[in-house]
mmCIF file of C-alpha atoms and ligand atoms in Angstrom:
data_model
loop_
_atom_site.group_PDB
_atom_site.id
_atom_site.type_symbol
_atom_site.label_atom_id
_atom_site.label_comp_id
_atom_site.label_asym_id
_atom_site.label_seq_id
_atom_site.Cartn_x
_atom_site.Cartn_y
_atom_site.Cartn_z
ATOM 1 C CA MET A 1 -73.355 -74.191 49.871
ATOM 2 C CA ALA A 2 -72.792 -72.859 53.388
ATOM 3 C CA THR A 3 -72.855 -74.689 56.726
ATOM 4 C CA VAL A 4 -74.929 -73.091 59.477
ATOM 5 C CA ILE A 5 -75.523 -74.281 63.070
ATOM 6 C CA VAL A 6 -79.218 -74.114 63.974
ATOM 7 C CA PHE A 7 -81.664 -75.375 66.577
ATOM 8 C CA ASP A 8 -85.323 -76.283 66.026
ATOM 9 C CA GLU A 9 -86.467 -76.185 69.669
ATOM 10 C CA TYR A 10 -85.234 -74.856 73.021
ATOM 11 C CA GLY A 11 -83.235 -77.341 75.064
ATOM 12 C CA GLU A 12 -79.892 -78.879 75.983
ATOM 13 C CA PRO A 13 -76.773 -78.230 73.865
ATOM 14 C CA ASP A 14 -77.556 -81.277 71.707
ATOM 15 C CA VAL A 15 -80.392 -79.351 70.015
ATOM 16 C CA LEU A 16 -77.639 -77.552 68.068
ATOM 17 C CA HIS A 17 -76.940 -79.147 64.687
ATOM 18 C CA PRO A 18 -75.517 -78.204 61.287
ATOM 19 C CA ILE A 19 -77.552 -77.693 58.117
ATOM 20 C CA GLU A 20 -76.490 -76.826 54.579
ATOM 21 C CA VAL A 21 -78.005 -73.731 52.971
ATOM 22 C CA PRO A 22 -77.350 -71.909 49.684
ATOM 23 C CA ASP A 23 -74.470 -69.453 49.901
ATOM 24 C CA PRO A 24 -75.906 -66.119 51.095
ATOM 25 C CA GLU A 25 -75.523 -63.204 48.664
ATOM 26 C CA PRO A 26 -74.494 -59.779 49.978
ATOM 27 C CA GLY A 27 -77.000 -57.008 49.248
ATOM 28 C CA PRO A 28 -76.155 -53.302 48.808
ATOM 29 C CA GLY A 29 -73.846 -52.129 51.583
ATOM 30 C CA GLN A 30 -73.120 -55.685 52.741
ATOM 31 C CA VAL A 31 -70.170 -58.048 52.532
ATOM 32 C CA ARG A 32 -69.942 -61.825 52.553
ATOM 33 C CA ILE A 33 -67.367 -63.293 54.943
ATOM 34 C CA ARG A 34 -65.893 -66.782 54.899
ATOM 35 C CA VAL A 35 -65.708 -67.315 58.663
ATOM 36 C CA ARG A 36 -62.534 -68.599 60.302
ATOM 37 C CA ALA A 37 -63.595 -68.152 63.950
ATOM 38 C CA ALA A 38 -66.776 -67.273 65.842
ATOM 39 C CA GLY A 39 -67.204 -66.390 69.505
ATOM 40 C CA VAL A 40 -69.552 -68.093 71.970
ATOM 41 C CA GLN A 41 -71.256 -66.126 74.758
ATOM 42 C CA PRO A 42 -73.414 -67.024 77.774
ATOM 43 C CA PHE A 43 -76.204 -65.101 75.979
ATOM 44 C CA ASP A 44 -76.134 -67.743 73.213
ATOM 45 C CA CYS A 45 -76.572 -70.525 75.765
ATOM 46 C CA GLY A 46 -79.439 -68.715 77.475
ATOM 47 C CA THR A 47 -81.133 -68.147 74.126
ATOM 48 C CA ARG A 48 -80.761 -71.829 73.248
ATOM 49 C CA ARG A 49 -82.210 -72.877 76.634
ATOM 50 C CA GLY A 50 -85.212 -70.592 76.103
ATOM 51 C CA ASP A 51 -84.400 -68.263 79.029
ATOM 52 C CA PHE A 52 -85.619 -65.262 77.038
ATOM 53 C CA ALA A 53 -88.499 -67.002 75.226
ATOM 54 C CA ASP A 54 -91.259 -65.096 77.053
ATOM 55 C CA TYR A 55 -90.203 -61.660 75.867
ATOM 56 C CA PHE A 56 -88.063 -62.587 72.873
ATOM 57 C CA PRO A 57 -89.649 -65.622 71.155
ATOM 58 C CA LEU A 58 -87.610 -67.164 68.348
ATOM 59 C CA GLU A 59 -88.673 -68.408 64.966
ATOM 60 C CA PHE A 60 -87.242 -71.863 64.265
ATOM 61 C CA PRO A 61 -84.886 -72.969 62.893
ATOM 62 C CA ALA A 62 -82.974 -70.347 64.887
ATOM 63 C CA ARG A 63 -79.334 -69.295 64.680
ATOM 64 C CA LEU A 64 -76.830 -67.939 67.207
ATOM 65 C CA GLY A 65 -73.577 -66.002 67.347
ATOM 66 C CA ASN A 66 -72.792 -62.296 67.592
ATOM 67 C CA GLU A 67 -69.122 -62.105 66.556
ATOM 68 C CA VAL A 68 -66.914 -63.541 63.806
ATOM 69 C CA ALA A 69 -63.594 -63.119 62.052
ATOM 70 C CA GLY A 70 -62.851 -64.217 58.507
ATOM 71 C CA ILE A 71 -62.066 -63.257 54.932
ATOM 72 C CA VAL A 72 -64.304 -61.087 52.745
ATOM 73 C CA ASP A 73 -65.031 -62.970 49.518
ATOM 74 C CA GLN A 74 -67.717 -60.735 48.012
ATOM 75 C CA ALA A 75 -68.762 -57.130 48.521
ATOM 76 C CA GLY A 76 -72.225 -55.782 47.666
ATOM 77 C CA SER A 77 -72.799 -52.612 45.676
ATOM 78 C CA GLY A 78 -71.700 -49.367 47.293
ATOM 79 C CA VAL A 79 -69.162 -50.955 49.657
ATOM 80 C CA THR A 80 -65.881 -49.030 49.674
ATOM 81 C CA SER A 81 -64.501 -49.581 53.192
ATOM 82 C CA VAL A 82 -63.542 -53.242 52.657
ATOM 83 C CA ALA A 83 -62.859 -55.371 49.625
ATOM 84 C CA GLU A 84 -62.608 -58.980 48.523
ATOM 85 C CA GLY A 85 -59.659 -60.658 50.226
ATOM 86 C CA ASP A 86 -59.628 -58.403 53.293
ATOM 87 C CA GLU A 87 -59.176 -60.193 56.616
ATOM 88 C CA VAL A 88 -61.761 -58.793 58.977
ATOM 89 C CA ILE A 89 -63.518 -58.867 62.335
ATOM 90 C CA ALA A 90 -67.278 -58.328 62.361
ATOM 91 C CA PHE A 91 -70.165 -58.054 64.753
ATOM 92 C CA LEU A 92 -73.619 -59.309 63.880
ATOM 93 C CA ARG A 93 -76.713 -60.559 65.639
ATOM 94 C CA MET A 94 -77.542 -64.259 66.016
ATOM 95 C CA GLN A 95 -75.874 -65.337 62.772
ATOM 96 C CA GLY A 96 -72.245 -66.065 63.611
ATOM 97 C CA TYR A 97 -72.223 -69.869 64.036
ATOM 98 C CA ALA A 98 -71.663 -70.553 60.352
ATOM 99 C CA ASP A 99 -68.859 -70.938 57.831
ATOM 100 C CA THR A 100 -70.273 -68.065 55.751
ATOM 101 C CA VAL A 101 -72.131 -64.922 56.858
ATOM 102 C CA VAL A 102 -73.375 -61.700 55.296
ATOM 103 C CA VAL A 103 -72.827 -58.538 57.349
ATOM 104 C CA PRO A 104 -73.361 -54.792 56.792
ATOM 105 C CA ALA A 105 -69.995 -53.302 55.853
ATOM 106 C CA ASP A 106 -70.274 -50.758 58.683
ATOM 107 C CA GLN A 107 -70.032 -53.633 61.199
ATOM 108 C CA VAL A 108 -66.649 -54.746 59.912
ATOM 109 C CA ALA A 109 -63.085 -53.758 60.882
ATOM 110 C CA LYS A 110 -59.718 -54.942 59.565
ATOM 111 C CA ARG A 111 -58.041 -57.745 61.518
ATOM 112 C CA PRO A 112 -54.697 -56.668 63.034
ATOM 113 C CA ALA A 113 -51.994 -58.563 61.127
ATOM 114 C CA SER A 114 -50.540 -60.060 64.292
ATOM 115 C CA MET A 115 -53.850 -61.341 65.654
ATOM 116 C CA PRO A 116 -54.544 -65.088 65.388
ATOM 117 C CA TRP A 117 -57.938 -66.019 63.913
ATOM 118 C CA GLY A 118 -59.266 -67.435 67.174
ATOM 119 C CA GLU A 119 -58.534 -64.228 69.064
ATOM 120 C CA ALA A 120 -60.008 -62.118 66.266
ATOM 121 C CA GLY A 121 -63.205 -64.184 66.397
ATOM 122 C CA VAL A 122 -63.860 -63.364 70.063
ATOM 123 C CA LEU A 123 -62.832 -59.711 70.117
ATOM 124 C CA SER A 124 -65.973 -57.846 69.322
ATOM 125 C CA ALA A 125 -68.890 -58.976 71.522
ATOM 126 C CA SER A 126 -67.490 -59.117 75.067
ATOM 127 C CA GLY A 127 -64.978 -56.383 74.252
ATOM 128 C CA GLN A 128 -67.731 -53.977 73.250
ATOM 129 C CA THR A 129 -69.823 -54.913 76.305
ATOM 130 C CA ALA A 130 -66.857 -54.015 78.503
ATOM 131 C CA GLN A 131 -66.391 -50.698 76.671
ATOM 132 C CA THR A 132 -70.100 -49.844 76.954
ATOM 133 C CA ALA A 133 -70.147 -50.524 80.691
ATOM 134 C CA LEU A 134 -66.934 -48.579 81.378
ATOM 135 C CA ASP A 135 -68.249 -45.661 79.288
ATOM 136 C CA GLU A 136 -71.442 -45.714 81.343
ATOM 137 C CA LEU A 137 -69.315 -45.573 84.514
ATOM 138 C CA ALA A 138 -67.204 -42.734 83.048
ATOM 139 C CA VAL A 139 -64.049 -44.493 84.236
ATOM 140 C CA ALA A 140 -61.156 -42.019 84.306
ATOM 141 C CA PRO A 141 -57.566 -41.740 85.575
ATOM 142 C CA GLY A 142 -57.400 -41.975 89.362
ATOM 143 C CA ASP A 143 -60.506 -44.147 89.744
ATOM 144 C CA THR A 144 -60.431 -47.413 91.646
ATOM 145 C CA VAL A 145 -62.761 -49.794 89.809
ATOM 146 C CA LEU A 146 -64.063 -53.105 91.139
ATOM 147 C CA ILE A 147 -64.911 -55.695 88.456
ATOM 148 C CA HIS A 148 -66.919 -58.767 89.472
ATOM 149 C CA ALA A 149 -66.253 -61.950 87.435
ATOM 150 C CA ALA A 150 -63.060 -60.362 86.170
ATOM 151 C CA ALA A 151 -61.632 -63.591 84.688
ATOM 152 C CA GLY A 152 -64.611 -64.193 82.387
ATOM 153 C CA GLY A 153 -65.155 -63.075 78.809
ATOM 154 C CA VAL A 154 -66.363 -59.564 79.578
ATOM 155 C CA GLY A 155 -64.296 -59.177 82.749
ATOM 156 C CA SER A 156 -60.999 -59.978 81.020
ATOM 157 C CA PHE A 157 -61.571 -57.171 78.517
ATOM 158 C CA ALA A 158 -62.936 -54.794 81.148
ATOM 159 C CA VAL A 159 -59.875 -55.123 83.389
ATOM 160 C CA GLN A 160 -57.517 -54.175 80.571
ATOM 161 C CA ILE A 161 -59.650 -51.364 79.157
ATOM 162 C CA ALA A 162 -60.129 -49.833 82.611
ATOM 163 C CA ARG A 163 -56.353 -50.019 83.136
ATOM 164 C CA GLU A 164 -55.790 -48.316 79.789
ATOM 165 C CA ARG A 165 -58.155 -45.546 80.865
ATOM 166 C CA GLY A 166 -55.955 -44.919 83.901
ATOM 167 C CA ALA A 167 -57.883 -46.708 86.641
ATOM 168 C CA ALA A 168 -56.635 -49.037 89.340
ATOM 169 C CA VAL A 169 -58.590 -52.286 89.048
ATOM 170 C CA ILE A 170 -59.649 -54.864 91.619
ATOM 171 C CA GLY A 171 -61.080 -58.040 90.096
ATOM 172 C CA THR A 172 -62.993 -60.896 91.726
ATOM 173 C CA ALA A 173 -62.240 -64.504 90.786
ATOM 174 C CA SER A 174 -61.498 -67.799 92.463
ATOM 175 C CA GLU A 175 -57.922 -68.322 93.555
ATOM 176 C CA HIS A 176 -56.784 -70.370 90.554
ATOM 177 C CA ASN A 177 -57.433 -67.291 88.400
ATOM 178 C CA HIS A 178 -55.489 -64.811 90.528
ATOM 179 C CA ASP A 179 -52.215 -65.007 88.611
ATOM 180 C CA TYR A 180 -54.219 -64.588 85.403
ATOM 181 C CA LEU A 181 -55.868 -61.432 86.752
ATOM 182 C CA ARG A 182 -52.494 -60.050 87.836
ATOM 183 C CA SER A 183 -51.218 -60.662 84.295
ATOM 184 C CA LEU A 184 -54.052 -58.442 82.994
ATOM 185 C CA GLY A 185 -53.237 -55.671 85.477
ATOM 186 C CA ALA A 186 -55.830 -56.272 88.211
ATOM 187 C CA ILE A 187 -55.482 -56.829 91.942
ATOM 188 C CA PRO A 188 -57.259 -60.165 92.464
ATOM 189 C CA VAL A 189 -59.728 -60.785 95.291
ATOM 190 C CA THR A 190 -61.566 -64.038 96.023
ATOM 191 C CA TYR A 191 -65.368 -63.786 95.850
ATOM 192 C CA GLY A 192 -67.764 -65.229 98.472
ATOM 193 C CA PRO A 193 -68.413 -64.481 102.176
ATOM 194 C CA GLY A 194 -66.157 -61.687 103.499
ATOM 195 C CA LEU A 195 -65.721 -60.103 100.047
ATOM 196 C CA ALA A 196 -66.350 -56.526 101.228
ATOM 197 C CA ASP A 197 -63.576 -56.743 103.848
ATOM 198 C CA ARG A 198 -61.154 -58.304 101.387
ATOM 199 C CA VAL A 199 -61.788 -55.480 98.928
ATOM 200 C CA ARG A 200 -61.351 -52.850 101.674
ATOM 201 C CA SER A 201 -57.995 -54.378 102.612
ATOM 202 C CA VAL A 202 -56.628 -53.839 99.070
ATOM 203 C CA ALA A 203 -58.454 -50.509 98.511
ATOM 204 C CA PRO A 204 -58.064 -48.561 101.771
ATOM 205 C CA ASP A 205 -59.138 -45.318 100.022
ATOM 206 C CA GLY A 206 -62.352 -46.920 98.796
ATOM 207 C CA VAL A 207 -63.911 -48.051 95.529
ATOM 208 C CA ASP A 208 -65.170 -45.409 93.069
ATOM 209 C CA ALA A 209 -67.004 -47.535 90.497
ATOM 210 C CA VAL A 210 -68.161 -51.129 89.952
ATOM 211 C CA LEU A 211 -68.784 -53.218 86.850
ATOM 212 C CA ASP A 212 -70.740 -56.298 87.884
ATOM 213 C CA ALA A 213 -70.733 -59.303 85.529
ATOM 214 C CA ILE A 214 -72.124 -61.937 87.907
ATOM 215 C CA GLY A 215 -74.901 -60.434 90.077
ATOM 216 C CA GLY A 216 -76.320 -61.775 93.317
ATOM 217 C CA GLU A 217 -74.352 -60.894 96.454
ATOM 218 C CA ALA A 218 -71.779 -59.037 94.344
ATOM 219 C CA LEU A 219 -74.328 -56.254 93.874
ATOM 220 C CA ASP A 220 -75.099 -55.922 97.597
ATOM 221 C CA VAL A 221 -71.374 -55.813 98.377
ATOM 222 C CA SER A 222 -70.900 -53.186 95.667
ATOM 223 C CA VAL A 223 -73.511 -50.848 97.134
ATOM 224 C CA GLU A 224 -71.987 -51.348 100.590
ATOM 225 C CA LEU A 225 -68.500 -50.475 99.288
ATOM 226 C CA VAL A 226 -69.340 -47.488 97.059
ATOM 227 C CA GLY A 227 -72.031 -46.050 99.341
ATOM 228 C CA SER A 228 -74.349 -45.092 96.469
ATOM 229 C CA THR A 229 -75.561 -46.661 93.222
ATOM 230 C CA GLU A 230 -74.584 -43.883 90.815
ATOM 231 C CA ARG A 231 -71.327 -45.479 89.668
ATOM 232 C CA ILE A 232 -72.378 -49.135 89.758
ATOM 233 C CA VAL A 233 -73.591 -51.004 86.670
ATOM 234 C CA THR A 234 -74.520 -54.622 86.083
ATOM 235 C CA ILE A 235 -74.607 -56.548 82.822
ATOM 236 C CA ALA A 236 -75.828 -59.745 84.465
ATOM 237 C CA ASP A 237 -78.538 -59.430 87.126
ATOM 238 C CA TRP A 238 -81.665 -57.481 86.236
ATOM 239 C CA ALA A 239 -83.712 -58.598 89.310
ATOM 240 C CA ASN A 240 -81.217 -57.512 91.962
ATOM 241 C CA ALA A 241 -80.437 -54.372 89.972
ATOM 242 C CA ALA A 242 -84.109 -53.393 90.249
ATOM 243 C CA ARG A 243 -84.163 -54.207 93.980
ATOM 244 C CA LEU A 244 -81.087 -52.071 94.686
ATOM 245 C CA GLY A 245 -81.638 -49.302 92.125
ATOM 246 C CA VAL A 246 -78.495 -50.258 90.178
ATOM 247 C CA ARG A 247 -78.260 -49.412 86.438
ATOM 248 C CA ARG A 248 -78.433 -52.261 83.932
ATOM 249 C CA VAL A 249 -76.263 -51.985 80.853
ATOM 250 C CA GLY A 250 -76.661 -53.628 77.461
ATOM 251 C CA THR A 251 -74.081 -53.504 74.686
ATOM 252 C CA GLU A 252 -73.874 -50.605 72.244
ATOM 253 C CA ARG A 253 -71.732 -51.771 69.349
ATOM 254 C CA SER A 254 -69.987 -49.724 66.683
ATOM 255 C CA VAL A 255 -66.960 -49.972 64.406
ATOM 256 C CA GLY A 256 -65.512 -47.089 66.412
ATOM 257 C CA LYS A 257 -65.503 -49.267 69.530
ATOM 258 C CA LEU A 258 -64.094 -52.183 67.547
ATOM 259 C CA ALA A 259 -61.337 -49.926 66.207
ATOM 260 C CA GLU A 260 -60.400 -48.970 69.790
ATOM 261 C CA LEU A 261 -60.032 -52.674 70.611
ATOM 262 C CA THR A 262 -57.880 -53.424 67.567
ATOM 263 C CA ARG A 263 -55.747 -50.347 68.320
ATOM 264 C CA MET A 264 -55.189 -51.505 71.907
ATOM 265 C CA TYR A 265 -54.282 -54.969 70.631
ATOM 266 C CA GLY A 266 -51.862 -53.571 68.065
ATOM 267 C CA GLU A 267 -50.155 -51.437 70.721
ATOM 268 C CA GLY A 268 -49.773 -54.448 73.022
ATOM 269 C CA HIS A 269 -52.269 -53.177 75.609
ATOM 270 C CA LEU A 270 -54.880 -55.898 75.122
ATOM 271 C CA LYS A 271 -54.450 -59.647 75.533
ATOM 272 C CA VAL A 272 -57.198 -61.925 74.259
ATOM 273 C CA SER A 273 -57.371 -65.204 76.169
ATOM 274 C CA ILE A 274 -58.828 -68.280 74.517
ATOM 275 C CA TRP A 275 -59.924 -70.805 77.122
ATOM 276 C CA LYS A 276 -60.918 -73.520 74.647
ATOM 277 C CA ALA A 277 -61.456 -73.816 70.895
ATOM 278 C CA PHE A 278 -63.934 -76.189 69.235
ATOM 279 C CA PRO A 279 -64.570 -76.876 65.550
ATOM 280 C CA LEU A 280 -67.962 -75.627 64.348
ATOM 281 C CA ALA A 281 -69.234 -79.222 64.266
ATOM 282 C CA ARG A 282 -68.737 -79.376 68.067
ATOM 283 C CA THR A 283 -70.769 -76.278 68.937
ATOM 284 C CA ALA A 284 -72.743 -78.268 71.535
ATOM 285 C CA ASP A 285 -69.483 -78.990 73.421
ATOM 286 C CA ALA A 286 -68.592 -75.306 73.276
ATOM 287 C CA HIS A 287 -71.938 -74.499 74.908
ATOM 288 C CA ARG A 288 -71.346 -77.106 77.628
ATOM 289 C CA GLU A 289 -68.012 -75.435 78.362
ATOM 290 C CA VAL A 290 -69.499 -71.939 78.646
ATOM 291 C CA GLU A 291 -72.298 -73.300 80.832
ATOM 292 C CA THR A 292 -69.783 -74.446 83.478
ATOM 293 C CA GLY A 293 -69.706 -70.744 84.451
ATOM 294 C CA HIS A 294 -65.929 -70.954 84.895
ATOM 295 C CA VAL A 295 -64.479 -70.049 81.524
ATOM 296 C CA ARG A 296 -61.291 -67.975 81.720
ATOM 297 C CA GLY A 297 -61.400 -65.519 78.830
ATOM 298 C CA LYS A 298 -63.349 -66.792 75.842
ATOM 299 C CA VAL A 299 -64.551 -69.938 74.067
ATOM 300 C CA VAL A 300 -64.256 -69.935 70.279
ATOM 301 C CA LEU A 301 -65.586 -71.961 67.346
ATOM 302 C CA THR A 302 -63.149 -72.525 64.506
ATOM 303 C CA VAL A 303 -63.641 -73.193 60.797
ATOM 304 C CA ASP A 304 -60.822 -74.695 58.715
HETATM 305 N N1 NAP B 401 -75.931 -57.005 79.024
HETATM 306 C C1 NAP B 401 -75.166 -57.401 78.010
HETATM 307 O O1 NAP B 401 -75.143 -56.800 76.921
HETATM 308 C C2 NAP B 401 -74.250 -58.571 78.213
HETATM 309 C C3 NAP B 401 -73.241 -58.836 77.294
HETATM 310 C C4 NAP B 401 -72.361 -59.869 77.563
HETATM 311 C C5 NAP B 401 -72.557 -60.645 78.700
HETATM 312 N N2 NAP B 401 -73.586 -60.400 79.525
HETATM 313 C C6 NAP B 401 -73.803 -61.224 80.751
HETATM 314 O O2 NAP B 401 -72.726 -60.938 81.632
HETATM 315 C C7 NAP B 401 -72.381 -62.107 82.362
HETATM 316 C C8 NAP B 401 -70.881 -62.367 82.185
HETATM 317 O O3 NAP B 401 -70.614 -62.701 80.826
HETATM 318 P P1 NAP B 401 -69.212 -63.347 80.459
HETATM 319 O O4 NAP B 401 -69.212 -63.615 79.000
HETATM 320 O O5 NAP B 401 -68.111 -62.560 81.038
HETATM 321 O O6 NAP B 401 -69.354 -64.736 81.251
HETATM 322 P P2 NAP B 401 -68.303 -65.916 81.431
HETATM 323 O O7 NAP B 401 -67.118 -65.690 80.575
HETATM 324 O O8 NAP B 401 -69.038 -67.194 81.273
HETATM 325 O O9 NAP B 401 -67.885 -65.767 82.970
HETATM 326 C C9 NAP B 401 -67.143 -66.789 83.544
HETATM 327 C C10 NAP B 401 -66.401 -66.239 84.746
HETATM 328 O O10 NAP B 401 -67.306 -66.024 85.831
HETATM 329 C C11 NAP B 401 -66.535 -66.171 87.023
HETATM 330 N N3 NAP B 401 -67.401 -66.415 88.160
HETATM 331 C C12 NAP B 401 -68.241 -67.464 88.347
HETATM 332 N N4 NAP B 401 -68.901 -67.291 89.521
HETATM 333 C C13 NAP B 401 -68.453 -66.114 90.063
HETATM 334 C C14 NAP B 401 -68.761 -65.377 91.233
HETATM 335 N N5 NAP B 401 -69.677 -65.811 92.127
HETATM 336 N N6 NAP B 401 -68.128 -64.196 91.460
HETATM 337 C C15 NAP B 401 -67.204 -63.736 90.584
HETATM 338 N N7 NAP B 401 -66.860 -64.392 89.442
HETATM 339 C C16 NAP B 401 -67.493 -65.562 89.182
HETATM 340 C C17 NAP B 401 -65.619 -67.316 86.730
HETATM 341 O O11 NAP B 401 -64.442 -67.165 87.504
HETATM 342 P P3 NAP B 401 -63.928 -68.390 88.415
HETATM 343 O O12 NAP B 401 -63.702 -69.549 87.462
HETATM 344 O O13 NAP B 401 -62.702 -67.857 89.029
HETATM 345 O O14 NAP B 401 -65.049 -68.703 89.383
HETATM 346 C C18 NAP B 401 -65.342 -67.201 85.233
HETATM 347 O O15 NAP B 401 -64.072 -66.678 84.949
HETATM 348 C C19 NAP B 401 -73.281 -63.220 81.848
HETATM 349 O O16 NAP B 401 -74.404 -63.290 82.703
HETATM 350 C C20 NAP B 401 -73.707 -62.719 80.481
HETATM 351 O O17 NAP B 401 -74.946 -63.247 80.070
HETATM 352 C C21 NAP B 401 -74.430 -59.377 79.323
#
């Protein structure tokens, strides 16, 4: 049997609870993974609350979780890229909070040998969002990039990937996260009133591109700083994006993107920061943590 976290109605974190289901069997082209770690995202919390219910209604019991790491214990017919016993990272859609998952083999990459399970479990969702947004911005050597909410899950990856692509990076966060941002390679700036002037003081030649991961006033400040909307994207605020004519970006995931992340990690160019880890049985507490809005890096669920 497998343990899966589900919810039967929208609501507070306590709606999340475990159930036992028969072990899933991998079909052709799929693999079964015994999960060791699974990432938690703000999207999961919003889905649980019912924020997207009007345009994306769920069937209950519903599941959550878009990223896992674990060990392949069965491969379906036709799978040649991974085999039983391989330690892997995978991306999937609303299935990850479980001790066992079945995933298409083309959504699976090998875990770098030096990468702890917790870090492997949170690599693929926010990492690929950061890559998608920076691709959309065409970030290149010589750019100065402003990243709003730089200490969060997506921001932490985005800072490091933008640095690897040759950009100078300014990241917004509250003061207690400034040393953390410096450790990732960003120039930290405190958000809130006066933000535009603070950014100008550390970027006298101007800002070329913006990745917004918080929305609200950050988008107005971004347009003021860049002077046009062409090289501004948001992953967080659809309403203000529409008002200002800023592009909204979703996440385009692929094993190619995942391979870039594992390569960067292997070469020592990517740190993965775990803010807190919770056993699968405490998924509700993990959601409460993410819902503070002040996670540094990522929150992970672990399976022994
Ligand atoms: N479109 C997509 O495909 C996609 C994918 C992933 C995420 N998202 C969305 O993108 C947003 C960010 O996701 P995430 O996983 O990075 O979130 P997260 O990890 O929960 O972000 C937490 C961070 O936000 C910072 N923060 C809070 N208020 C801020 C403000 N006013 N200005 C700047 N930073 C602030 C906090 O820093 P301090 O503690 O220093 O305040 C904290 O480090 C969420 O809305 C999420 O739903 C969209």
